[in-house]
GROMACS .gro file of C-alpha atoms in nm:
model
  233
    1MET     CA    1  18.098  13.965  19.260
    2ILE     CA    2  18.034  14.332  19.187
    3ALA     CA    3  17.774  14.589  19.281
    4GLY     CA    4  17.610  14.573  18.937
    5GLY     CA    5  17.491  14.842  18.701
    6ARG     CA    6  17.776  15.016  18.522
    7TYR     CA    7  18.041  14.873  18.753
    8ARG     CA    8  18.284  14.606  18.644
    9GLU     CA    9  18.485  14.593  18.967
   10PHE     CA   10  18.418  14.546  19.336
   11HIS     CA   11  18.350  14.841  19.562
   12TYR     CA   12  18.449  14.791  19.922
   13TRP     CA   13  18.153  14.867  20.143
   14ASP     CA   14  17.894  14.763  19.883
   15THR     CA   15  18.037  14.413  19.926
   16TYR     CA   16  17.901  14.384  20.280
   17TRP     CA   17  17.546  14.362  20.146
   18ILE     CA   18  17.657  14.135  19.862
   19ILE     CA   19  17.807  13.900  20.122
   20LYS     CA   20  17.480  13.899  20.316
   21GLY     CA   21  17.292  13.818  19.996
   22LEU     CA   22  17.530  13.537  19.906
   23LEU     CA   23  17.497  13.384  20.251
   24ALA     CA   24  17.118  13.409  20.238
   25SER     CA   25  17.133  13.234  19.900
   26GLY     CA   26  17.347  12.950  20.032
   27MET     CA   27  17.653  13.059  19.829
   28HIS     CA   28  17.889  13.019  20.122
   29ASP     CA   29  18.198  12.930  19.918
   30THR     CA   30  18.159  13.239  19.700
   31ALA     CA   31  18.133  13.459  20.009
   32LYS     CA   32  18.442  13.294  20.158
   33HIS     CA   33  18.643  13.346  19.840
   34MET     CA   34  18.552  13.714  19.837
   35LEU     CA   35  18.670  13.747  20.196
   36GLN     CA   36  18.993  13.569  20.107
   37ASN     CA   37  19.046  13.818  19.825
   38PHE     CA   38  18.994  14.105  20.069
   39LYS     CA   39  19.235  13.945  20.315
   40TYR     CA   40  19.497  13.943  20.039
   41LEU     CA   41  19.434  14.311  19.963
   42ILE     CA   42  19.472  14.410  20.328
   43GLU     CA   43  19.797  14.217  20.354
   44LYS     CA   44  19.928  14.368  20.030
   45TYR     CA   45  19.817  14.732  20.064
   46GLY     CA   46  19.739  14.768  20.434
   47TYR     CA   47  19.369  14.823  20.362
   48ILE     CA   48  19.095  14.733  20.117
   49PRO     CA   49  19.095  14.988  19.835
   50ASN     CA   50  18.783  15.189  19.755
   51GLY     CA   51  18.733  14.967  19.450
   52GLY     CA   52  18.902  14.719  19.223
   53ARG     CA   53  19.078  14.964  18.994
   54THR     CA   54  19.436  15.088  19.018
   55TYR     CA   55  19.326  15.452  19.041
   56MET     CA   56  19.138  15.371  19.363
   57LEU     CA   57  19.443  15.232  19.541
   58GLN     CA   58  19.511  15.559  19.725
   59ARG     CA   59  19.193  15.542  19.931
   60THR     CA   60  18.966  15.299  20.113
   61GLN     CA   61  18.603  15.316  20.233
   62PRO     CA   62  18.419  15.272  20.565
   63PRO     CA   63  18.539  14.958  20.748
   64PHE     CA   64  18.315  14.662  20.674
   65PHE     CA   65  18.562  14.374  20.650
   66ILE     CA   66  18.516  14.272  21.013
   67PRO     CA   67  18.133  14.276  20.984
   68MET     CA   68  18.165  14.069  20.664
   69VAL     CA   69  18.369  13.806  20.849
   70TYR     CA   70  18.116  13.811  21.132
   71GLU     CA   71  17.827  13.752  20.892
   72TYR     CA   72  18.013  13.464  20.727
   73HIS     CA   73  18.114  13.300  21.054
   74THR     CA   74  17.767  13.337  21.205
   75VAL     CA   75  17.620  13.138  20.916
   76THR     CA   76  17.898  12.882  20.861
   77ALA     CA   77  18.073  12.845  21.200
   78ASP     CA   78  18.394  12.814  20.997
   79ASP     CA   79  18.644  12.844  21.283
   80GLU     CA   80  18.939  12.752  21.063
   81PHE     CA   81  18.873  13.048  20.836
   82LEU     CA   82  18.809  13.274  21.134
   83LEU     CA   83  19.148  13.187  21.281
   84SER     CA   84  19.313  13.264  20.947
   85VAL     CA   85  19.181  13.623  20.941
   86MET     CA   86  19.216  13.729  21.305
   87SER     CA   87  19.542  13.918  21.249
   88THR     CA   88  19.397  14.073  20.934
   89MET     CA   89  19.100  14.208  21.129
   90GLU     CA   90  19.335  14.350  21.391
   91ALA     CA   91  19.514  14.529  21.107
   92VAL     CA   92  19.184  14.686  20.998
   93ILE     CA   93  19.138  14.839  21.343
   94LEU     CA   94  19.497  14.965  21.345
   95GLN     CA   95  19.463  15.118  20.999
   96PHE     CA   96  19.183  15.346  21.115
   97THR     CA   97  19.398  15.486  21.395
   98THR     CA   98  19.655  15.622  21.149
   99VAL     CA   99  19.641  15.940  20.942
  100LYS     CA  100  19.679  15.924  20.565
  101PHE     CA  101  19.704  16.216  20.324
  102CYS     CA  102  19.643  16.226  19.950
  103HIS     CA  103  19.737  16.571  19.826
  104PHE     CA  104  19.663  16.527  19.457
  105CYS     CA  105  19.367  16.507  19.223
  106SER     CA  106  19.190  16.173  19.201
  107PRO     CA  107  19.292  16.007  18.872
  108GLU     CA  108  18.937  15.920  18.768
  109ALA     CA  109  18.817  16.280  18.815
  110TYR     CA  110  19.137  16.474  18.756
  111ARG     CA  111  18.983  16.756  18.554
  112SER     CA  112  18.692  16.825  18.789
  113ASP     CA  113  18.916  16.801  19.097
  114PHE     CA  114  19.169  17.037  18.942
  115PHE     CA  115  18.908  17.299  18.860
  116ALA     CA  116  18.741  17.262  19.200
  117ALA     CA  117  19.052  17.427  19.343
  118ASP     CA  118  19.099  17.673  19.058
  119ASN     CA  119  18.970  17.977  19.248
  120VAL     CA  120  19.148  17.924  19.578
  121PRO     CA  121  19.501  18.027  19.680
  122GLU     CA  122  19.762  17.780  19.562
  123ILE     CA  123  19.860  17.700  19.921
  124ARG     CA  124  19.506  17.566  19.978
  125ARG     CA  125  19.476  17.350  19.667
  126ARG     CA  126  19.647  17.038  19.797
  127GLN     CA  127  19.427  17.047  20.106
  128ILE     CA  128  19.117  17.065  19.886
  129TRP     CA  129  19.233  16.765  19.683
  130ASN     CA  130  19.302  16.576  20.005
  131ASP     CA  131  18.953  16.659  20.130
  132ILE     CA  132  18.796  16.547  19.801
  133ASN     CA  133  18.972  16.212  19.835
  134SER     CA  134  18.864  16.191  20.199
  135ALA     CA  135  18.503  16.254  20.096
  136ALA     CA  136  18.533  15.972  19.843
  137GLU     CA  137  18.661  15.745  20.122
  138SER     CA  138  18.362  15.833  20.337
  139GLY     CA  139  18.114  15.674  20.098
  140TRP     CA  140  17.928  16.007  20.092
  141ASP     CA  141  18.074  16.123  19.763
  142PHE     CA  142  17.968  16.382  19.725
  143SER     CA  143  17.752  16.543  19.987
  144SER     CA  144  17.701  16.899  20.110
  145ARG     CA  145  17.792  16.749  20.445
  146TRP     CA  146  18.159  16.814  20.366
  147LEU     CA  147  18.119  17.169  20.232
  148SER     CA  148  18.148  17.462  20.471
  149ASN     CA  149  17.895  17.663  20.267
  150SER     CA  150  17.693  17.351  20.175
  151LYS     CA  151  17.713  17.453  19.808
  152THR     CA  152  18.050  17.465  19.634
  153MET     CA  153  18.341  17.221  19.616
  154ASP     CA  154  18.601  17.490  19.680
  155THR     CA  155  18.477  17.505  20.040
  156ILE     CA  156  18.522  17.133  20.104
  157GLU     CA  157  18.667  17.062  20.449
  158THR     CA  158  18.626  16.689  20.503
  159SER     CA  159  18.935  16.666  20.724
  160ASN     CA  160  18.787  16.923  20.963
  161ASN     CA  161  18.467  16.723  20.998
  162VAL     CA  162  18.486  16.432  21.244
  163PRO     CA  163  18.215  16.195  21.113
  164VAL     CA  164  17.985  16.041  21.369
  165ASP     CA  165  17.893  15.747  21.144
  166LEU     CA  166  18.254  15.640  21.084
  167ASN     CA  167  18.323  15.647  21.457
  168ALA     CA  168  18.005  15.450  21.524
  169LEU     CA  169  18.125  15.194  21.271
  170MET     CA  170  18.459  15.172  21.448
  171CYS     CA  171  18.280  15.111  21.777
  172TRP     CA  172  18.078  14.833  21.610
  173ASN     CA  173  18.395  14.685  21.460
  174MET     CA  174  18.555  14.670  21.804
  175GLU     CA  175  18.247  14.502  21.950
  176ILE     CA  176  18.246  14.240  21.674
  177LEU     CA  177  18.620  14.178  21.696
  178ALA     CA  178  18.597  14.123  22.072
  179HIS     CA  179  18.313  13.876  22.014
  180LEU     CA  180  18.509  13.687  21.747
  181HIS     CA  181  18.812  13.659  21.975
  182GLY     CA  182  18.578  13.500  22.226
  183GLU     CA  183  18.457  13.258  21.959
  184ILE     CA  184  18.809  13.120  21.920
  185GLY     CA  185  18.870  13.111  22.295
  186ASP     CA  186  19.099  13.414  22.321
  187THR     CA  187  18.929  13.562  22.625
  188ASN     CA  188  19.227  13.781  22.716
  189ARG     CA  189  19.220  13.969  22.386
  190ARG     CA  190  18.841  13.989  22.405
  191ALA     CA  191  18.871  14.157  22.745
  192GLU     CA  192  19.139  14.398  22.618
  193ILE     CA  193  18.925  14.507  22.324
  194ASN     CA  194  18.619  14.548  22.544
  195ILE     CA  195  18.816  14.780  22.774
  196GLU     CA  196  18.936  14.980  22.473
  197ARG     CA  197  18.583  14.994  22.338
  198ALA     CA  198  18.440  15.117  22.669
  199LYS     CA  199  18.686  15.409  22.661
  200PHE     CA  200  18.596  15.469  22.297
  201VAL     CA  201  18.225  15.481  22.383
  202ASP     CA  202  18.285  15.736  22.660
  203THR     CA  203  18.479  15.958  22.419
  204PHE     CA  204  18.218  15.905  22.148
  205GLU     CA  205  17.939  16.022  22.377
  206ALA     CA  206  18.137  16.324  22.495
  207VAL     CA  207  18.229  16.438  22.144
  208PHE     CA  208  17.922  16.357  21.937
  209PHE     CA  209  17.612  16.362  22.158
  210ASP     CA  210  17.424  16.690  22.151
  211ASP     CA  211  17.188  16.741  22.445
  212ARG     CA  212  16.987  17.008  22.267
  213GLU     CA  213  16.920  16.791  21.962
  214GLY     CA  214  16.905  16.467  22.156
  215SER     CA  215  17.117  16.309  21.885
  216TRP     CA  216  17.473  16.227  21.783
  217LEU     CA  217  17.618  16.474  21.533
  218ASP     CA  218  17.936  16.532  21.335
  219PHE     CA  219  18.196  16.747  21.510
  220ASN     CA  220  18.378  17.026  21.327
  221LEU     CA  221  18.739  17.067  21.441
  222ASN     CA  222  18.765  17.414  21.291
  223THR     CA  223  18.468  17.563  21.475
  224GLY     CA  224  18.482  17.336  21.780
  225GLU     CA  225  18.109  17.275  21.744
  226ARG     CA  226  17.878  16.994  21.646
  227VAL     CA  227  17.722  17.019  21.303
  228ASP     CA  228  17.344  17.024  21.332
  229ASP     CA  229  17.248  17.062  20.966
  230THR     CA  230  17.343  16.705  20.867
  231TYR     CA  231  17.197  16.388  21.014
  232PRO     CA  232  17.368  16.070  20.894
  233SER     CA  233  17.121  15.789  20.838
   0.00000   0.00000   0.00000
């Protein structure tokens, strides 16, 4: 199943809503087969690629595999399948605690990426290409959110911008994973994850919550300040 329109391949986080639609339509087997395909990709590459094309293998997208499994299990109560993907879901959490760099132009947009860095010192170009790839991973490709001047690609600084929405997703993933461990009777692992999540929530509040705005905002590592001109939906 694909997102539709001009696409002829899956795109990672789009699939979450496709899964929900399939489940609502009673197409449980189709949803399960898609999840099995994603399980294979995680085991092969360490993550689900951005999309189902070879040039997207160097990046992923926001983590929705665990929520997909949750949606499927909530509808089907398929404990056998749930047991088969527990270690895969743990790998998803682990993957988002590691740092990955991609210091080259994205293959599908090589020309535009190359010229985006044309007017900056050569020493900065690889960082710009890394930040372009990171922006593509974010799902917000492309948004002024990642640009220091909010206008031009040569000021992109995605890796300096700690995204509040990605961290909120990670918190949600941990909550779901703890719940699913409980569903299979692994109360020890559920308790461990809940402790980890509680620490995560404390850090999340300290880093992202802005008292003046009364909201959670991105945090810029370069300036050491929260970014109040972008409000993720």
